[in-house]
XYZ file of C-alpha atoms in Angstrom:
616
model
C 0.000 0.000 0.000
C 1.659 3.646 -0.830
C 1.792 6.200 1.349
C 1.831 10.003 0.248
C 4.874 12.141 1.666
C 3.917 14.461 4.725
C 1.222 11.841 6.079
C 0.638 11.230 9.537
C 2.386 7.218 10.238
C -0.291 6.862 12.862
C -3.129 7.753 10.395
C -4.372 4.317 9.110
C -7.767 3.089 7.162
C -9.906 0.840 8.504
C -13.182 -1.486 7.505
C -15.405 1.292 9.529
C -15.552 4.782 9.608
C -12.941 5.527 12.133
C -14.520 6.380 15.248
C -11.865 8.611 17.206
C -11.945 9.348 21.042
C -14.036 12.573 21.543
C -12.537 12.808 25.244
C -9.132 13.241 24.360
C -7.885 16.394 23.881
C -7.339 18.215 20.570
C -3.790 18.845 20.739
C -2.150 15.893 19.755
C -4.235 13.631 21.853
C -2.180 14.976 24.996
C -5.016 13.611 27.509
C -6.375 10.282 28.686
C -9.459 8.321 27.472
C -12.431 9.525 30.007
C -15.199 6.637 30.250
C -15.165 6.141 26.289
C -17.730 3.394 24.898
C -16.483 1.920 21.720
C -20.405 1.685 19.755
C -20.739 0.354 15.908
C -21.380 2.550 13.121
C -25.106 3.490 13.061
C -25.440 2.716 16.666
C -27.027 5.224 19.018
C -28.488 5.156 22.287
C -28.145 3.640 25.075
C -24.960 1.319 25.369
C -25.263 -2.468 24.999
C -23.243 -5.051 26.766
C -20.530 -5.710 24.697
C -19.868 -2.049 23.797
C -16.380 -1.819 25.368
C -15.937 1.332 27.365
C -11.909 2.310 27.796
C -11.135 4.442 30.813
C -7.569 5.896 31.679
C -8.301 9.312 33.822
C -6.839 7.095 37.427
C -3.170 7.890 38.706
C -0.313 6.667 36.345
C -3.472 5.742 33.623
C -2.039 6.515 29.790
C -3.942 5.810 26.967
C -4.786 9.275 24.401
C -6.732 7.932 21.765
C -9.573 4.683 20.326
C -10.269 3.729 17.236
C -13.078 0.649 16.254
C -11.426 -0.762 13.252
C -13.658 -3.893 12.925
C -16.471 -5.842 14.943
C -13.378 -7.156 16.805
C -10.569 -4.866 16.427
C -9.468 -1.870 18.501
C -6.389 0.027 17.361
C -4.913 1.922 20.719
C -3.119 5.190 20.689
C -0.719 5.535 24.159
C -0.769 8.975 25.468
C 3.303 10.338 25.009
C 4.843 12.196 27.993
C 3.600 15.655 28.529
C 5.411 18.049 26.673
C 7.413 15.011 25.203
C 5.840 13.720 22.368
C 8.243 11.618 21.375
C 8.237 9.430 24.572
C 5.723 6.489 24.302
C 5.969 3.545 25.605
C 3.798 3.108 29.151
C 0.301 2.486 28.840
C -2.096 1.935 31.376
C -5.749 1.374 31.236
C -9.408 -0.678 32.167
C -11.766 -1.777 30.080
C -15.559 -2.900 30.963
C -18.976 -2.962 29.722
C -18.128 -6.503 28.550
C -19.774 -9.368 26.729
C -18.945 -13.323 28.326
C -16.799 -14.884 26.181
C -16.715 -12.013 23.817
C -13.177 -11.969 22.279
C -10.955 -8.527 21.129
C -7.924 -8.019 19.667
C -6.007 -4.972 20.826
C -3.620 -3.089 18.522
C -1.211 -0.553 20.252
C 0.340 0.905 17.038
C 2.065 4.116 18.083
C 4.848 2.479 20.068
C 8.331 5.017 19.956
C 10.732 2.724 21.084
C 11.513 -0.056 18.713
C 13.811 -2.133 20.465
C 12.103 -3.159 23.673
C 11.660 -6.262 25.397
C 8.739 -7.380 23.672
C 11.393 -8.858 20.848
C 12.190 -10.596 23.580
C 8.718 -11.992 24.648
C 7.541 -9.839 27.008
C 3.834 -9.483 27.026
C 1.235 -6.777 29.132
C 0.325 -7.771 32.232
C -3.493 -7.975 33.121
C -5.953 -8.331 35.979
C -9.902 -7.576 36.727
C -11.577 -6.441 39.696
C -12.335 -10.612 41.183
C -8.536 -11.512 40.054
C -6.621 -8.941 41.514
C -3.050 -10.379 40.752
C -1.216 -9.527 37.848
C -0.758 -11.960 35.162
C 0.493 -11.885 31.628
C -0.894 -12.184 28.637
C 0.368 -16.024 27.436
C 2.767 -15.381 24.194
C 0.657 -17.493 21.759
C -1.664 -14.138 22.134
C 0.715 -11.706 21.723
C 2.549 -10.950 18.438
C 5.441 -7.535 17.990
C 5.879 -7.191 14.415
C 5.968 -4.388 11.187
C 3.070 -3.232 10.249
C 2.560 -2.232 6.944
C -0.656 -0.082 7.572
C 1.455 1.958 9.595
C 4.389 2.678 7.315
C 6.781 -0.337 8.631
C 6.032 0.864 12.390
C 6.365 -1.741 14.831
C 2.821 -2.801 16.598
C 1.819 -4.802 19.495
C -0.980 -6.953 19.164
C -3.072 -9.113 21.637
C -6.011 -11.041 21.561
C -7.929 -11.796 24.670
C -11.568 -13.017 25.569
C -13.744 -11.930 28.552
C -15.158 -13.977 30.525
C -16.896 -12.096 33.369
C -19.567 -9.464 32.246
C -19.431 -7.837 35.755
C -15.517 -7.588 35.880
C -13.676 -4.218 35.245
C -10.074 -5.223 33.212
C -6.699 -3.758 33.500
C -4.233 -3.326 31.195
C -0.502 -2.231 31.913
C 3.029 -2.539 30.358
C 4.609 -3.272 33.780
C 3.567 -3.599 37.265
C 2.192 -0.086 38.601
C 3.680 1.688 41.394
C 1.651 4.680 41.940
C 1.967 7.826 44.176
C -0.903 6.992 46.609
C 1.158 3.495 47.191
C 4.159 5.360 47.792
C 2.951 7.285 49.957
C 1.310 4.660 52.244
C 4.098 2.826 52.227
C 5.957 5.031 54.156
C 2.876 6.372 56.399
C 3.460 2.087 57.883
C 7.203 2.230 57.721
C 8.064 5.433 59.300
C 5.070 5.891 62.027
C 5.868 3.030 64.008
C 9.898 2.220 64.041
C 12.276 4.015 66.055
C 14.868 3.526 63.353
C 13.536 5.285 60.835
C 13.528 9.335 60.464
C 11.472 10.895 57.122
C 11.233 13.918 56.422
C 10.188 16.368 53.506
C 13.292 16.995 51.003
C 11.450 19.000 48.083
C 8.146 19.479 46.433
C 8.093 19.354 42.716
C 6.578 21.709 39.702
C 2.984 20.615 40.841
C 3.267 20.627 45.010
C 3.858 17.139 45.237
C 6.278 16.011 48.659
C 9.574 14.556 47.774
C 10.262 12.357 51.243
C 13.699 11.666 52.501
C 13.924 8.596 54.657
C 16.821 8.148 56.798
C 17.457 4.586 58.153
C 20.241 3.592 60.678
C 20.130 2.575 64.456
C 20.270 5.417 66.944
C 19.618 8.945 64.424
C 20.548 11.238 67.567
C 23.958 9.252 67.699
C 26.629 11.727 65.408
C 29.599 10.923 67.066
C 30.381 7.260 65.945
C 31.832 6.764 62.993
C 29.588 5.992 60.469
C 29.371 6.077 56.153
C 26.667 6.987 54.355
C 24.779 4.960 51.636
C 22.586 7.151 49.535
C 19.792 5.358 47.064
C 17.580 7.345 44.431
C 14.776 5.833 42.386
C 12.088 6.436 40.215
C 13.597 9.202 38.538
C 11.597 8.045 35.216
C 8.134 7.396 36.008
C 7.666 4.196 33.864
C 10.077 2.668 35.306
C 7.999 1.229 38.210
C 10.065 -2.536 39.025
C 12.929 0.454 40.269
C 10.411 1.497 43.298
C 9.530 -2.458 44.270
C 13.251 -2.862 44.571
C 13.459 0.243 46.755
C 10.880 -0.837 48.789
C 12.161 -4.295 49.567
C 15.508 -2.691 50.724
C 13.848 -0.280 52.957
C 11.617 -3.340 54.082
C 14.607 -5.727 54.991
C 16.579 -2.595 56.336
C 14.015 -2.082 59.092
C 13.444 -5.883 60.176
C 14.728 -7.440 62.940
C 17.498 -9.780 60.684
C 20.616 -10.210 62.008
C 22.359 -8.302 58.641
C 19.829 -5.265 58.897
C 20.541 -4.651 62.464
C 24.775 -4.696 61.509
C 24.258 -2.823 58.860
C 22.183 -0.449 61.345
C 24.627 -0.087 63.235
C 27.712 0.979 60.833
C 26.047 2.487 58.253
C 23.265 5.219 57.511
C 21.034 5.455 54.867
C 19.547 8.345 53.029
C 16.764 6.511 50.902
C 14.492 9.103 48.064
C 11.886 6.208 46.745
C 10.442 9.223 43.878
C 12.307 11.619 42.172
C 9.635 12.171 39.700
C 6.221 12.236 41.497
C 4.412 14.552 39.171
C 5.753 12.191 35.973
C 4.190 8.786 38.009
C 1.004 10.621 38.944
C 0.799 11.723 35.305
C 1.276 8.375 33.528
C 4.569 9.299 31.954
C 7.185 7.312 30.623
C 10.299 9.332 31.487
C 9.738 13.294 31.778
C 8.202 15.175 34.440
C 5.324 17.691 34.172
C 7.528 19.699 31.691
C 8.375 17.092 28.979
C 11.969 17.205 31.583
C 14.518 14.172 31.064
C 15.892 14.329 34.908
C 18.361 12.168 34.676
C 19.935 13.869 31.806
C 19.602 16.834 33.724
C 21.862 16.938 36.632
C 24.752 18.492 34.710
C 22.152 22.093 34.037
C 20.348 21.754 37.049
C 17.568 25.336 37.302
C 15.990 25.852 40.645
C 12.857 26.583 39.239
C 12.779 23.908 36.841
C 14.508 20.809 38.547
C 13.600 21.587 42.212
C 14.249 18.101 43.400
C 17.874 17.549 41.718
C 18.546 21.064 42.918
C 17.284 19.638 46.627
C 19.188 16.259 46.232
C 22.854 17.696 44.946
C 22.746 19.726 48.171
C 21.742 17.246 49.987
C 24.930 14.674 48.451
C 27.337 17.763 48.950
C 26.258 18.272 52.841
C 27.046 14.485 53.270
C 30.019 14.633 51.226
C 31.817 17.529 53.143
C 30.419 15.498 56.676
C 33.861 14.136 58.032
C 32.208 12.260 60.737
C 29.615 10.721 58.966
C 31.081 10.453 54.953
C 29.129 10.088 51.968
C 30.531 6.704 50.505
C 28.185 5.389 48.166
C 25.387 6.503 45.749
C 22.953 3.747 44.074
C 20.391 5.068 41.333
C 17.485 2.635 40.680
C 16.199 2.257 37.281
C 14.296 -0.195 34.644
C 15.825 -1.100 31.554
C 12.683 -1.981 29.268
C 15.603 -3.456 26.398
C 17.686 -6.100 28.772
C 16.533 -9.279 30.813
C 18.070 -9.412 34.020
C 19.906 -7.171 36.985
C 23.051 -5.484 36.110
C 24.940 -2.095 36.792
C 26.560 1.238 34.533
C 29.302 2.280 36.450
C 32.174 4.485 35.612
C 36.016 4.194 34.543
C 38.834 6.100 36.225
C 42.378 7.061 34.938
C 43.318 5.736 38.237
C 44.047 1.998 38.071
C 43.293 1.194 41.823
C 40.014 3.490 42.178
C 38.640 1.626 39.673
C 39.447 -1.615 41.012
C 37.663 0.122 44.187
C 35.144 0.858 42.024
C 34.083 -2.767 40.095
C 33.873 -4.401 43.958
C 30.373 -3.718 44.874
C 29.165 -4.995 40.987
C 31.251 -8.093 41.625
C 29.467 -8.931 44.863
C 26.178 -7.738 43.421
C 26.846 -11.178 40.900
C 27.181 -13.166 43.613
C 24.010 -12.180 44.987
C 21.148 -11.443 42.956
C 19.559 -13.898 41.106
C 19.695 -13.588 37.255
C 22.633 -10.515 36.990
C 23.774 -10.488 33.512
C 27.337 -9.627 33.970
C 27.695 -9.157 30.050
C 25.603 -6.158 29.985
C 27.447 -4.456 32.939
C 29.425 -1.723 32.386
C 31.751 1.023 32.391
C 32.289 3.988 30.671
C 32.701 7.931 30.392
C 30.254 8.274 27.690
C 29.999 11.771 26.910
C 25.825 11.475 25.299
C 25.535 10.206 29.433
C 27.268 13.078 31.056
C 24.021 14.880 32.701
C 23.288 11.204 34.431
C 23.401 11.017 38.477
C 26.673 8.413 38.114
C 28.673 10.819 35.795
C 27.984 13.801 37.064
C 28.388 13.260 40.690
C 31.476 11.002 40.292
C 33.074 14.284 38.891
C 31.826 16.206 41.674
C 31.962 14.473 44.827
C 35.003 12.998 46.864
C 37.207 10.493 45.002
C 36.120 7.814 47.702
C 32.185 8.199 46.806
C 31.285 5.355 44.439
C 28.242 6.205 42.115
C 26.480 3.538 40.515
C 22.987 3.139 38.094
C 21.699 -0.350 39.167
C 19.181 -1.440 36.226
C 17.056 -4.363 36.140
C 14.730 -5.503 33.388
C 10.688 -4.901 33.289
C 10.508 -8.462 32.031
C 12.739 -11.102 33.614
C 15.809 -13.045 33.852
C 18.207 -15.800 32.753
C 19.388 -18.736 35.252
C 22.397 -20.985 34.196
C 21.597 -23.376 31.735
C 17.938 -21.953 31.000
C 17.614 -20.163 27.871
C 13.854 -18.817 28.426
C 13.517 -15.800 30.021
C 11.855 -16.235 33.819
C 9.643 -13.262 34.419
C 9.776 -11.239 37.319
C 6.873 -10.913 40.047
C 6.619 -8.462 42.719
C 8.035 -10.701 45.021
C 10.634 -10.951 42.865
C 12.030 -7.355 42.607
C 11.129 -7.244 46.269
C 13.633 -10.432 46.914
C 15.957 -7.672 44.433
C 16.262 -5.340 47.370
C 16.674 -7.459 50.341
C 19.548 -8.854 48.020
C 21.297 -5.273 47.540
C 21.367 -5.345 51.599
C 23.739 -8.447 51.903
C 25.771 -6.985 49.488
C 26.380 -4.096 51.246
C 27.203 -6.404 54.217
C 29.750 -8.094 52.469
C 31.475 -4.913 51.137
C 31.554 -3.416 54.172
C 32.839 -6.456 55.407
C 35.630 -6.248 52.704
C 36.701 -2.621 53.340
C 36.746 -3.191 57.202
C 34.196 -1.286 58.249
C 32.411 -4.280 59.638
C 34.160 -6.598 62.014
C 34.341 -10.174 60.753
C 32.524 -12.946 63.272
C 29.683 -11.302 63.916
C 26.196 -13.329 63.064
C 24.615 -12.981 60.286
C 21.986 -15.262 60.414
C 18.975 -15.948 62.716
C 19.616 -18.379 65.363
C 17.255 -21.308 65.239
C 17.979 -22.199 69.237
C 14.745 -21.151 70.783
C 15.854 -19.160 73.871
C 14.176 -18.192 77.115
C 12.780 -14.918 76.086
C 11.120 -16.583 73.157
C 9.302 -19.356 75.401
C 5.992 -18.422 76.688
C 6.777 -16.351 79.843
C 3.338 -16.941 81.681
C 2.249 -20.855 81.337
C -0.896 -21.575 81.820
C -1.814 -23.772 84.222
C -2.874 -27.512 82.989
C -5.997 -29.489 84.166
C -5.083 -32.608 85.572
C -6.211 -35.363 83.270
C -8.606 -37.769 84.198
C -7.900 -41.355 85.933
C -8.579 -44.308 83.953
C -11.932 -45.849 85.110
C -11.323 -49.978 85.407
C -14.170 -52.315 85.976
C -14.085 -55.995 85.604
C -15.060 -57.965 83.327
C -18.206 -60.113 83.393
C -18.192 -63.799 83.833
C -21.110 -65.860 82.627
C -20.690 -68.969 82.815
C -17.093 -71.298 84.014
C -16.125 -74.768 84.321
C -13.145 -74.795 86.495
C -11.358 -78.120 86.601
C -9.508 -79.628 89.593
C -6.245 -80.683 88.629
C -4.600 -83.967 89.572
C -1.004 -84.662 91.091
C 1.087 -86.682 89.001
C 4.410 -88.016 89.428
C 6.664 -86.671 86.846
C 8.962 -88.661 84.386
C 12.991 -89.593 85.183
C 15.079 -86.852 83.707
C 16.768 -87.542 80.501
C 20.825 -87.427 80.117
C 22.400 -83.561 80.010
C 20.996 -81.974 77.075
C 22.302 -78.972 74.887
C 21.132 -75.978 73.009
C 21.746 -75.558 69.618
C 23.679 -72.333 68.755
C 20.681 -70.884 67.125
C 19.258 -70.772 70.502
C 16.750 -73.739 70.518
C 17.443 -76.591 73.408
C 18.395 -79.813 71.700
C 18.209 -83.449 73.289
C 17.043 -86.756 73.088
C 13.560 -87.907 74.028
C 13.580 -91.315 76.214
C 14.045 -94.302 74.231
C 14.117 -93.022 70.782
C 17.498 -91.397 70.304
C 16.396 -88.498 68.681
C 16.994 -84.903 69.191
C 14.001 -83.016 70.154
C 13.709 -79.140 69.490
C 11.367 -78.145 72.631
C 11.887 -75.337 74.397
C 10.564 -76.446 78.078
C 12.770 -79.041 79.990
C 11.636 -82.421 80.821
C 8.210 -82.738 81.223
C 7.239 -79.237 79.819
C 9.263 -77.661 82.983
C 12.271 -74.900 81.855
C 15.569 -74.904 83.858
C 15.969 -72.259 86.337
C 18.935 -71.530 84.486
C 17.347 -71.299 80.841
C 17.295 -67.228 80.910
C 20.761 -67.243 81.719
C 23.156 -69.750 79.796
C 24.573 -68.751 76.627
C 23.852 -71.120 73.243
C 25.727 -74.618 73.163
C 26.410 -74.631 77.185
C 25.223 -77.972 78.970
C 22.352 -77.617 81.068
C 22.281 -79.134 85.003
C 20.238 -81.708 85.911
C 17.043 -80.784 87.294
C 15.478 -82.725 90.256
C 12.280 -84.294 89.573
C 9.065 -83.166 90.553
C 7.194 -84.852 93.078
C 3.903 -83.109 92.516
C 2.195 -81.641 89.126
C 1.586 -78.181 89.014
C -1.774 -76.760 88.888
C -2.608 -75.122 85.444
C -4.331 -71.684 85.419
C -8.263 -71.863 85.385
C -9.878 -71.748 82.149
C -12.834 -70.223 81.081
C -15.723 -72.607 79.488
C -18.669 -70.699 78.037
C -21.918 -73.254 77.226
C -24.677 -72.719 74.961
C -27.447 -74.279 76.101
C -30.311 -73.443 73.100
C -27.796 -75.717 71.061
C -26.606 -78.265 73.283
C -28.274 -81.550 72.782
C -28.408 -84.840 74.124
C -24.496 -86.145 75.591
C -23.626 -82.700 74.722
C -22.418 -81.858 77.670
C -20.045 -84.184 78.137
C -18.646 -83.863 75.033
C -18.440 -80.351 75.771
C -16.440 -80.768 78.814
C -14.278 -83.306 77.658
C -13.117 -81.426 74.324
C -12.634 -78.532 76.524
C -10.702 -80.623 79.601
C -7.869 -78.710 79.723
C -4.265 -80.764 79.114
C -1.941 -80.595 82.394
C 1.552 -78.686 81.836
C 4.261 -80.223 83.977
C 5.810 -76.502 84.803
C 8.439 -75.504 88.135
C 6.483 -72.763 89.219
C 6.769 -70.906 92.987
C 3.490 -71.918 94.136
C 2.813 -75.331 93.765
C -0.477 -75.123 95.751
C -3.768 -75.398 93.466
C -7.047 -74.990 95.371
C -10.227 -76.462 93.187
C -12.862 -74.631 94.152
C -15.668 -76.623 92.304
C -15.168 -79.934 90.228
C -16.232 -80.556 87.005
C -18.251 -83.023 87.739
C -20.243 -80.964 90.642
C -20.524 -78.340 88.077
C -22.835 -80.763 85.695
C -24.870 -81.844 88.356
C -25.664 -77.987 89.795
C -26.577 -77.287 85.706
C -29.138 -80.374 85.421
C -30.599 -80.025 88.814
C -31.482 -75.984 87.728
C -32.532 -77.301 84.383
């Protein structure tokens, strides 16, 4: 298809009559989508279900401009930075007034930046109103290619079906961090830890507070010496994983772990979480309210333009001039939206060891964090990146102060031997932080600041001021209740006195244990394990296997047997029954050397038939 010279590369044709936002505003589409139903050519009235409505006008919303190109199709315009219309790349927005099941396909076709990670198979996160975690969109839906409508531009395309009428969608590059969360995050942090000290640094262009939150164990404590560690983030407002990473550093910083409480002690932090509040609240990718690169900025810094780089250089030259307390360290936060993975810009230095000095903390920053890519690390004196916060205040600070941009990717990472990309959760860029705290342990650690030997880790003895101080008292449980057990009906047998036989020649046990010997008159080795007649040696318990056993003397009485228990039913017992009960049941007499060899029979068996008959 040809395109004229001087034509707009967003205008495009379409199967409808384009239907444009009326909401947005007329110059250049600077504003946000305000409650805007998507109806079909010819359609008026009331809105059906299924008519989508497309709503951006929330904090860090961004999407300018809606067109209906088919039943199905919606081609997306994002909203560029104020006064920067050249920056697009963030979008932000709901959709609702849904069909269930009905299915869209959403073209975002004004894209500036080519090379992003969606070449890399990112895709936009999305959520509703019942789902409220962040998913993405699975790659099978999303497609990044050249679009030939739109002179050779690059477009992202997704298709995705609804399947809630009642739900209110989200759509998002990256995880939001807004203002309002930033905010409340340090409204819990700050009110209720002793440790903590925040305070107002700046307000920006459009009266928005710029907090400064000092972290470190006793604040009214100036006279030990201490180094500073000074962290900035968000500086460009689209780069929201920076402020999750800040937050899980300030998190772990204030916990009771064995590493924040050293690092408490020996070192104080100056934390900003927002450089840029008026560019988040906005929806902006990287400028402020004025269309204002701040990071490029800190080399021409105005008063009335850049109030909080004006507030934070004096801020870094106070600390830096502090001999007490020196300023040894500056991190910047960002998001790198072309690169998978953590890794740092630093700087070079004609001077061979301060550069060594310098490539430390990256090096124990690798052995840390999960996923650093130490091929995209590195460092330079590019002069395009002069008005940056590491080459500018490098040049101007003490030779000690290290400066550092940290950046990790808005999609995810690499592990060894894995070559798909793992995105990155919340969790994850909070894990990011807590991460950036042990490597400060271990380079403080390295430089001497920190003794060696002391712990690191939580104990996992439980100790007595983690027991319960105040036991409660225990009810005494309850005695076991034993009752006997019912008899019905017993036939207890009086046992006879026998003489017992002659005792056998020595026998001997077999060294498996088992009592070998002959049995009278046959000559054969029997196995038993009872002496002679069914009576054990009093030394059976204690001879070892294979030893001869003593003669025993021979009993002059039989032992009594323990009563047994005879129970009789007499609805089947029939004619001689009983005797044939009483006789299968007779017990057999064991010839056993027991202590007692007194048996009392208290009735006979015999007694006991004549008692049953004469009741009968």
């Amino acid at each position: 298809m040809a395109f004229s010279e001087g034509r707009d590369p967003l205008e495009h044709t379409s199967l409808y009559q384009r239907a444009e936002s009326e909401d947005s505003d007329a110059e250049g589409g600077l504003g946000n989508v305000n409650k805007l139903i998507m109806r079909p050519p010819g359609h008026s009235g009331k809105a059906k279900k299924g008519h989508i409505c497309f709503d951006a006008t929330f904090e860090t919303g961004n999407l300018g401009r809606v067109d209906l190109i088919s039943e199905f199709e919606y081609d997306l315009f994002i909203r560029p930075d104020t006064c920067g219309p050249r920056l697009r790349l963030w979008f932000n927005f709901t959709v609702d007034n849904v069909k269930a099941d009905q299915r869209v396909i959403f073209n975002i076709v004004n894209i500036s930046k080519s090379e992003n990670l969606f070449r890399h198979g990112m895709t936009p996160l999305v959520k509703s109103s019942t789902r409220p975690k962040w998913q993405r969109i699975p790659r099978e839906q999303v497609f990044y290619y050249k679009s030939a409508q739109h002179q050779n531009h690059y477009v992202l395309s997704f298709s995705f079906a609804f399947d809630r009428e009642d739900d209110v969608y989200q759509f998002t590059l990256t995880y939001p961090y807004s203002y309002t969360r930033y905010l409340g995050h340090l409204d819990n942090l700050c009110s209720r830890l002793s440790c903590t000290k925040r305070e107002t640094l700046a307000e920006s262009m459009q009266k928005r507070n710029v907090e400064l939150v000092t972290i470190t164990s006793d604040l009214e404590d100036t006279e030990r010496p201490r180094k500073v560690v000074v962290v900035l983030a968000r500086v460009h407002p689209g780069e929201s994983p920076s402020s999750f990473v800040c937050q899980g550093l300030m998190d772990f910083l204030v916990s009771a772990h064995p590493i924040a409480q050293i690092l408490r002690e020996y070192v104080i932090f100056k934390i900003i979480p927002m450089l840029n509040p008026d560019g988040v609240f906005l929806g902006n990718y990287r400028s402020t309210a004025m269309g204002l690169d701040l990071n490029r900025s800190w080399n021409n810094i105005s008063t009335w333009i850049h109030p909080t780089l004006h507030a934070t250089r004096s801020l870094l030259q106070i600390l830096d001039k502090d001999a007490q307390t020196p300023l040894d360290c500056v991190l910047d936060l960002h998001a790198h939206s072309n690169a998978t993975g953590v890794f740092v810009y630093g700087n070079t230095y004609d001077d061979v060891y301060r550069y060594e000095r310098h490539t430390v903390l990256p090096k124990l920053l690798a052995q840390h964090a999960e996923g650093y890519e130490l091929l995209n690390t590195q460092y330079n004196q590019d002069h395009n990146k002069a008005g940056t916060a590491r080459r500018y205040l490098c040049s101007t600070l003490k030779d000690q102060v290290n400066c550092y941009s940290i950046e990790v990717s808005m999609y995810g990472y690499k592990r060894k031997g894995i070559s798909d990309v793992l995105p990155y959760t919340e969790e994850g860029y909070y894990r990011l932080g807590r991460n950036l705290a042990r490597v400060f342990l271990e380079y403080y650690k390295l430089t001497g600041l920190i003794p060696l030997g002391l712990p690191d880790q939580p104990s996992n003895r439980r100790t007595r001021q983690s027991r319960q101080r105040h036991r409660l008292p225990r009810e005494p449980r309850p005695r076991t209740v034993r009752t006997p057990a019912t008899l019905h009906l017993a036939s207890i047998y009086e046992y006879f006195q026998e003489e017992a036989e002659p005792l056998p020649s020595a026998r001997y046990r077999s060294m498996s244990g088992t009592r070998m010997g002959q049995q009278p008159g046959t000559g054969i080795a029997s196995e038993t394990g009872t002496g002679v007649g069914g009576c054990r040696s009093r030394s059976y318990r204690f001879r070892s296997p294979g030893a001869p056993l003593e003669r025993v003397q021979a009993l002059t009485k039989r032992p009594a047997a323990e009563p047994r228990l005879t129970i009789i039913d007499f609805n089947q017992l029939t004619k001689g029954g009983l005797d044939l009960a009483t006789s299968k049941n007779k017990p057999t007499v064991l010839r056993r050397n027991i202590k007692s060899r007194r048996c009392v029979a208290i009735v006979s068996s015999r007694s006991c038939e004549e008692n049953i008959f004469s009741k009968l």
